[in-house]
Amino acid sequence: MNYADIKMIDVANGPGIRVSLFVSGCTHHCKNCFNPETWDFNFGEPFTEKQIDDILEYLSPSHIKGLSLLGGEPFEYSNQQGLLPLLRRVREELPEKTIWCYTGYDFEKDIKAKMMLNWEETREMISYIDILVDGKFIEELKNLSLRFRGSSNQRIIDVKKSLESGEVILWEEKGTI
């Protein structure tokens, strides 16, 4: 897996101060994507153990609330495989940090109904994610007043509650995630 960027301090992609990893590779190709260079799976640099170590170091201060995964597309199969070592270590070493993930895939139709049934990597990856912002960016539904998303079709999903209940439970900001 390649990555496009690691932001040590990000306040735009989840609540609080976060570390954000932008992976390379996306097959959605949303019209007016804010990051079209990341469509190319070969864009950027290889994601290695060094980047995992760096991210864990960036996450370690108590004022950093968590990790946000963006792209590109974190749920492309090859990116799932590349992200799992990072997610395992974050959960093992920094379990108090939250993990947000942005995906163009639909939680029910794509992730639960297809990917989780076919790929063990998806089942493991989703188990580490606290909040999933799902849905493709749709230019015609763009809304700059929305917090943590670009278009009104996108949802901010509490993954744990949704998996437990069997229905989508939207995240409600309470200052803890």
PDB file of C-alpha atoms in Angstrom:
ATOM      1  CA  MET A   1       0.000   0.000   0.000  1.00  0.00           C
ATOM      2  CA  ASN A   2       1.113   3.537  -0.689  1.00  0.00           C
ATOM      3  CA  TYR A   3       0.146   6.640   1.212  1.00  0.00           C
ATOM      4  CA  ALA A   4      -0.205  10.224   0.056  1.00  0.00           C
ATOM      5  CA  ASP A   5       0.229  12.086   3.339  1.00  0.00           C
ATOM      6  CA  ILE A   6       0.304  11.868   7.112  1.00  0.00           C
ATOM      7  CA  LYS A   7      -0.957  14.926   8.956  1.00  0.00           C
ATOM      8  CA  MET A   8       0.432  15.063  12.469  1.00  0.00           C
ATOM      9  CA  ILE A   9      -2.164  17.633  13.525  1.00  0.00           C
ATOM     10  CA  ASP A  10      -5.599  17.642  11.879  1.00  0.00           C
ATOM     11  CA  VAL A  11      -8.775  19.283  13.192  1.00  0.00           C
ATOM     12  CA  ALA A  12     -10.926  18.844  10.074  1.00  0.00           C
ATOM     13  CA  ASN A  13     -11.434  15.074   9.915  1.00  0.00           C
ATOM     14  CA  GLY A  14     -12.992  14.222  13.250  1.00  0.00           C
ATOM     15  CA  PRO A  15     -13.385  15.854  16.651  1.00  0.00           C
ATOM     16  CA  GLY A  16     -10.412  17.159  18.571  1.00  0.00           C
ATOM     17  CA  ILE A  17      -6.835  17.113  17.398  1.00  0.00           C
ATOM     18  CA  ARG A  18      -6.154  14.009  15.338  1.00  0.00           C
ATOM     19  CA  VAL A  19      -3.502  12.311  13.250  1.00  0.00           C
ATOM     20  CA  SER A  20      -4.720  11.663   9.701  1.00  0.00           C
ATOM     21  CA  LEU A  21      -3.412   9.124   7.216  1.00  0.00           C
ATOM     22  CA  PHE A  22      -4.307   9.623   3.549  1.00  0.00           C
ATOM     23  CA  VAL A  23      -3.930   6.331   1.672  1.00  0.00           C
ATOM     24  CA  SER A  24      -3.406   6.065  -2.076  1.00  0.00           C
ATOM     25  CA  GLY A  25      -5.780   4.216  -4.365  1.00  0.00           C
ATOM     26  CA  CYS A  26      -9.452   4.785  -5.059  1.00  0.00           C
ATOM     27  CA  THR A  27     -11.792   3.427  -7.708  1.00  0.00           C
ATOM     28  CA  HIS A  28     -14.740   5.761  -6.916  1.00  0.00           C
ATOM     29  CA  HIS A  29     -13.394   8.802  -8.833  1.00  0.00           C
ATOM     30  CA  CYS A  30     -15.985  11.186  -7.363  1.00  0.00           C
ATOM     31  CA  LYS A  31     -16.625  14.326  -9.398  1.00  0.00           C
ATOM     32  CA  ASN A  32     -14.608  17.229  -7.919  1.00  0.00           C
ATOM     33  CA  CYS A  33     -12.893  15.005  -5.356  1.00  0.00           C
ATOM     34  CA  PHE A  34     -10.691  17.140  -3.092  1.00  0.00           C
ATOM     35  CA  ASN A  35      -7.837  14.639  -3.452  1.00  0.00           C
ATOM     36  CA  PRO A  36      -7.882  13.204  -7.034  1.00  0.00           C
ATOM     37  CA  GLU A  37      -4.144  12.484  -7.051  1.00  0.00           C
ATOM     38  CA  THR A  38      -4.851   9.748  -4.504  1.00  0.00           C
ATOM     39  CA  TRP A  39      -6.922   7.767  -7.001  1.00  0.00           C
ATOM     40  CA  ASP A  40      -3.655   6.278  -8.262  1.00  0.00           C
ATOM     41  CA  PHE A  41      -2.627   3.273  -6.142  1.00  0.00           C
ATOM     42  CA  ASN A  42       1.026   4.081  -6.941  1.00  0.00           C
ATOM     43  CA  PHE A  43       0.845   7.722  -5.823  1.00  0.00           C
ATOM     44  CA  GLY A  44       2.967   8.762  -2.857  1.00  0.00           C
ATOM     45  CA  GLU A  45       5.321   6.555  -0.908  1.00  0.00           C
ATOM     46  CA  PRO A  46       5.200   2.958   0.361  1.00  0.00           C
ATOM     47  CA  PHE A  47       3.541   2.583   3.765  1.00  0.00           C
ATOM     48  CA  THR A  48       6.013   0.702   5.943  1.00  0.00           C
ATOM     49  CA  GLU A  49       6.686  -0.166   9.579  1.00  0.00           C
ATOM     50  CA  LYS A  50       8.459   3.192   9.898  1.00  0.00           C
ATOM     51  CA  GLN A  51       5.249   5.085   9.097  1.00  0.00           C
ATOM     52  CA  ILE A  52       3.354   2.916  11.584  1.00  0.00           C
ATOM     53  CA  ASP A  53       5.930   3.746  14.266  1.00  0.00           C
ATOM     54  CA  ASP A  54       5.745   7.446  13.356  1.00  0.00           C
ATOM     55  CA  ILE A  55       1.938   7.479  13.550  1.00  0.00           C
ATOM     56  CA  LEU A  56       1.990   5.784  16.953  1.00  0.00           C
ATOM     57  CA  GLU A  57       4.459   8.388  18.182  1.00  0.00           C
ATOM     58  CA  TYR A  58       2.275  11.221  16.804  1.00  0.00           C
ATOM     59  CA  LEU A  59      -0.784   9.671  18.495  1.00  0.00           C
ATOM     60  CA  SER A  60       0.848   9.205  21.905  1.00  0.00           C
ATOM     61  CA  PRO A  61       0.366  12.692  23.469  1.00  0.00           C
ATOM     62  CA  SER A  62      -2.763  12.907  25.617  1.00  0.00           C
ATOM     63  CA  HIS A  63      -4.119  15.919  23.693  1.00  0.00           C
ATOM     64  CA  ILE A  64      -4.322  13.859  20.473  1.00  0.00           C
ATOM     65  CA  LYS A  65      -7.806  12.298  20.361  1.00  0.00           C
ATOM     66  CA  GLY A  66      -7.277   9.708  17.669  1.00  0.00           C
ATOM     67  CA  LEU A  67      -6.538   8.558  14.153  1.00  0.00           C
ATOM     68  CA  SER A  68      -8.487   9.379  10.989  1.00  0.00           C
ATOM     69  CA  LEU A  69      -8.130   7.261   7.837  1.00  0.00           C
ATOM     70  CA  LEU A  70      -8.864   8.921   4.501  1.00  0.00           C
ATOM     71  CA  GLY A  71      -7.803   8.638   0.943  1.00  0.00           C
ATOM     72  CA  GLY A  72      -7.879   7.591  -1.591  1.00  0.00           C
ATOM     73  CA  GLU A  73     -10.089   4.832  -0.251  1.00  0.00           C
ATOM     74  CA  PRO A  74      -9.183   2.945   2.947  1.00  0.00           C
ATOM     75  CA  PHE A  75     -11.642   0.132   2.116  1.00  0.00           C
ATOM     76  CA  GLU A  76     -10.053  -0.803  -1.219  1.00  0.00           C
ATOM     77  CA  TYR A  77      -9.010  -4.408  -0.590  1.00  0.00           C
ATOM     78  CA  SER A  78      -5.264  -3.795  -0.977  1.00  0.00           C
ATOM     79  CA  ASN A  79      -5.512  -0.813   1.382  1.00  0.00           C
ATOM     80  CA  GLN A  80      -7.317  -2.878   3.997  1.00  0.00           C
ATOM     81  CA  GLN A  81      -4.401  -5.290   3.966  1.00  0.00           C
ATOM     82  CA  GLY A  82      -1.958  -2.393   4.321  1.00  0.00           C
ATOM     83  CA  LEU A  83      -3.900  -0.716   7.141  1.00  0.00           C
ATOM     84  CA  LEU A  84      -4.449  -3.752   9.368  1.00  0.00           C
ATOM     85  CA  PRO A  85      -0.954  -3.763  10.940  1.00  0.00           C
ATOM     86  CA  LEU A  86      -1.420  -0.091  11.891  1.00  0.00           C
ATOM     87  CA  LEU A  87      -4.912  -0.609  13.293  1.00  0.00           C
ATOM     88  CA  ARG A  88      -3.825  -3.624  15.337  1.00  0.00           C
ATOM     89  CA  ARG A  89      -1.014  -1.650  16.931  1.00  0.00           C
ATOM     90  CA  VAL A  90      -3.172   1.407  17.644  1.00  0.00           C
ATOM     91  CA  ARG A  91      -5.732  -0.790  19.425  1.00  0.00           C
ATOM     92  CA  GLU A  92      -3.041  -2.696  21.347  1.00  0.00           C
ATOM     93  CA  GLU A  93      -0.810   0.232  22.324  1.00  0.00           C
ATOM     94  CA  LEU A  94      -3.238   3.179  22.455  1.00  0.00           C
ATOM     95  CA  PRO A  95      -6.702   1.726  23.108  1.00  0.00           C
ATOM     96  CA  GLU A  96      -8.017   5.065  24.407  1.00  0.00           C
ATOM     97  CA  LYS A  97      -7.594   6.691  20.970  1.00  0.00           C
ATOM     98  CA  THR A  98     -10.550   6.722  18.609  1.00  0.00           C
ATOM     99  CA  ILE A  99     -10.344   5.614  15.002  1.00  0.00           C
ATOM    100  CA  TRP A 100     -12.389   7.379  12.348  1.00  0.00           C
ATOM    101  CA  CYS A 101     -12.501   6.155   8.756  1.00  0.00           C
ATOM    102  CA  TYR A 102     -13.796   7.923   5.658  1.00  0.00           C
ATOM    103  CA  THR A 103     -15.069   5.715   2.843  1.00  0.00           C
ATOM    104  CA  GLY A 104     -16.968   6.160  -0.388  1.00  0.00           C
ATOM    105  CA  TYR A 105     -18.524   2.754   0.152  1.00  0.00           C
ATOM    106  CA  ASP A 106     -21.979   2.374   1.697  1.00  0.00           C
ATOM    107  CA  PHE A 107     -21.898   0.737   5.135  1.00  0.00           C
ATOM    108  CA  GLU A 108     -24.881  -1.592   4.588  1.00  0.00           C
ATOM    109  CA  LYS A 109     -24.757  -2.277   0.841  1.00  0.00           C
ATOM    110  CA  ASP A 110     -21.017  -2.568   0.330  1.00  0.00           C
ATOM    111  CA  ILE A 111     -19.198  -3.142   3.607  1.00  0.00           C
ATOM    112  CA  LYS A 112     -21.675  -5.317   5.532  1.00  0.00           C
ATOM    113  CA  ALA A 113     -23.464  -7.070   2.642  1.00  0.00           C
ATOM    114  CA  LYS A 114     -20.393  -7.765   0.487  1.00  0.00           C
ATOM    115  CA  MET A 115     -16.965  -7.031   1.926  1.00  0.00           C
ATOM    116  CA  MET A 116     -17.542  -8.399   5.437  1.00  0.00           C
ATOM    117  CA  LEU A 117     -18.995 -11.590   3.961  1.00  0.00           C
ATOM    118  CA  ASN A 118     -16.145 -12.116   1.512  1.00  0.00           C
ATOM    119  CA  TRP A 119     -13.017 -10.793   3.203  1.00  0.00           C
ATOM    120  CA  GLU A 120     -11.790 -11.536   6.711  1.00  0.00           C
ATOM    121  CA  GLU A 121      -9.672  -8.375   6.430  1.00  0.00           C
ATOM    122  CA  THR A 122     -12.845  -6.264   6.295  1.00  0.00           C
ATOM    123  CA  ARG A 123     -14.301  -7.972   9.353  1.00  0.00           C
ATOM    124  CA  GLU A 124     -11.120  -7.321  11.291  1.00  0.00           C
ATOM    125  CA  MET A 125     -10.716  -3.756  10.026  1.00  0.00           C
ATOM    126  CA  ILE A 126     -14.288  -2.745  10.863  1.00  0.00           C
ATOM    127  CA  SER A 127     -13.840  -4.163  14.383  1.00  0.00           C
ATOM    128  CA  TYR A 128     -11.171  -1.510  15.061  1.00  0.00           C
ATOM    129  CA  ILE A 129     -13.123   1.469  13.696  1.00  0.00           C
ATOM    130  CA  ASP A 130     -15.197   3.598  16.049  1.00  0.00           C
ATOM    131  CA  ILE A 131     -16.743   5.987  13.523  1.00  0.00           C
ATOM    132  CA  LEU A 132     -17.291   5.493   9.792  1.00  0.00           C
ATOM    133  CA  VAL A 133     -18.146   8.368   7.488  1.00  0.00           C
ATOM    134  CA  ASP A 134     -19.690   6.555   4.525  1.00  0.00           C
ATOM    135  CA  GLY A 135     -20.872   7.407   1.040  1.00  0.00           C
ATOM    136  CA  LYS A 136     -19.309   8.869  -2.059  1.00  0.00           C
ATOM    137  CA  PHE A 137     -18.818  12.601  -2.271  1.00  0.00           C
ATOM    138  CA  ILE A 138     -21.581  13.907  -4.549  1.00  0.00           C
ATOM    139  CA  GLU A 139     -20.878  17.359  -5.953  1.00  0.00           C
ATOM    140  CA  GLU A 140     -24.583  18.166  -6.360  1.00  0.00           C
ATOM    141  CA  LEU A 141     -25.130  17.473  -2.628  1.00  0.00           C
ATOM    142  CA  LYS A 142     -22.071  19.428  -1.473  1.00  0.00           C
ATOM    143  CA  ASN A 143     -22.772  21.360   1.719  1.00  0.00           C
ATOM    144  CA  LEU A 144     -20.007  23.380   3.354  1.00  0.00           C
ATOM    145  CA  SER A 145     -21.995  23.711   6.588  1.00  0.00           C
ATOM    146  CA  LEU A 146     -21.823  19.966   7.327  1.00  0.00           C
ATOM    147  CA  ARG A 147     -19.380  18.967  10.018  1.00  0.00           C
ATOM    148  CA  PHE A 148     -16.835  16.246   9.086  1.00  0.00           C
ATOM    149  CA  ARG A 149     -18.340  15.478   5.659  1.00  0.00           C
ATOM    150  CA  GLY A 150     -18.592  17.055   2.246  1.00  0.00           C
ATOM    151  CA  SER A 151     -22.023  16.141   0.894  1.00  0.00           C
ATOM    152  CA  SER A 152     -25.402  15.586   2.526  1.00  0.00           C
ATOM    153  CA  ASN A 153     -25.654  11.921   1.488  1.00  0.00           C
ATOM    154  CA  GLN A 154     -22.699  11.015   3.687  1.00  0.00           C
ATOM    155  CA  ARG A 155     -23.407   9.659   7.160  1.00  0.00           C
ATOM    156  CA  ILE A 156     -21.373   9.622  10.365  1.00  0.00           C
ATOM    157  CA  ILE A 157     -21.949   6.119  11.725  1.00  0.00           C
ATOM    158  CA  ASP A 158     -21.202   4.769  15.185  1.00  0.00           C
ATOM    159  CA  VAL A 159     -19.818   1.416  14.041  1.00  0.00           C
ATOM    160  CA  LYS A 160     -19.886  -0.461  17.362  1.00  0.00           C
ATOM    161  CA  LYS A 161     -23.489   0.513  18.159  1.00  0.00           C
ATOM    162  CA  SER A 162     -24.558  -0.213  14.580  1.00  0.00           C
ATOM    163  CA  LEU A 163     -23.038  -3.688  14.559  1.00  0.00           C
ATOM    164  CA  GLU A 164     -24.541  -4.493  17.971  1.00  0.00           C
ATOM    165  CA  SER A 165     -28.045  -3.299  17.056  1.00  0.00           C
ATOM    166  CA  GLY A 166     -28.114  -4.551  13.468  1.00  0.00           C
ATOM    167  CA  GLU A 167     -29.203  -1.126  12.212  1.00  0.00           C
ATOM    168  CA  VAL A 168     -27.324   2.058  11.420  1.00  0.00           C
ATOM    169  CA  ILE A 169     -26.843   4.252  14.474  1.00  0.00           C
ATOM    170  CA  LEU A 170     -25.608   7.720  13.623  1.00  0.00           C
ATOM    171  CA  TRP A 171     -22.929   9.321  15.743  1.00  0.00           C
ATOM    172  CA  GLU A 172     -23.994  12.055  18.093  1.00  0.00           C
ATOM    173  CA  GLU A 173     -21.254  14.448  19.084  1.00  0.00           C
ATOM    174  CA  LYS A 174     -20.832  14.451  22.839  1.00  0.00           C
ATOM    175  CA  GLY A 175     -17.199  15.484  23.079  1.00  0.00           C
ATOM    176  CA  THR A 176     -15.926  11.955  23.746  1.00  0.00           C
ATOM    177  CA  ILE A 177     -15.222  10.436  20.336  1.00  0.00           C
TER     178      ILE A 177
END
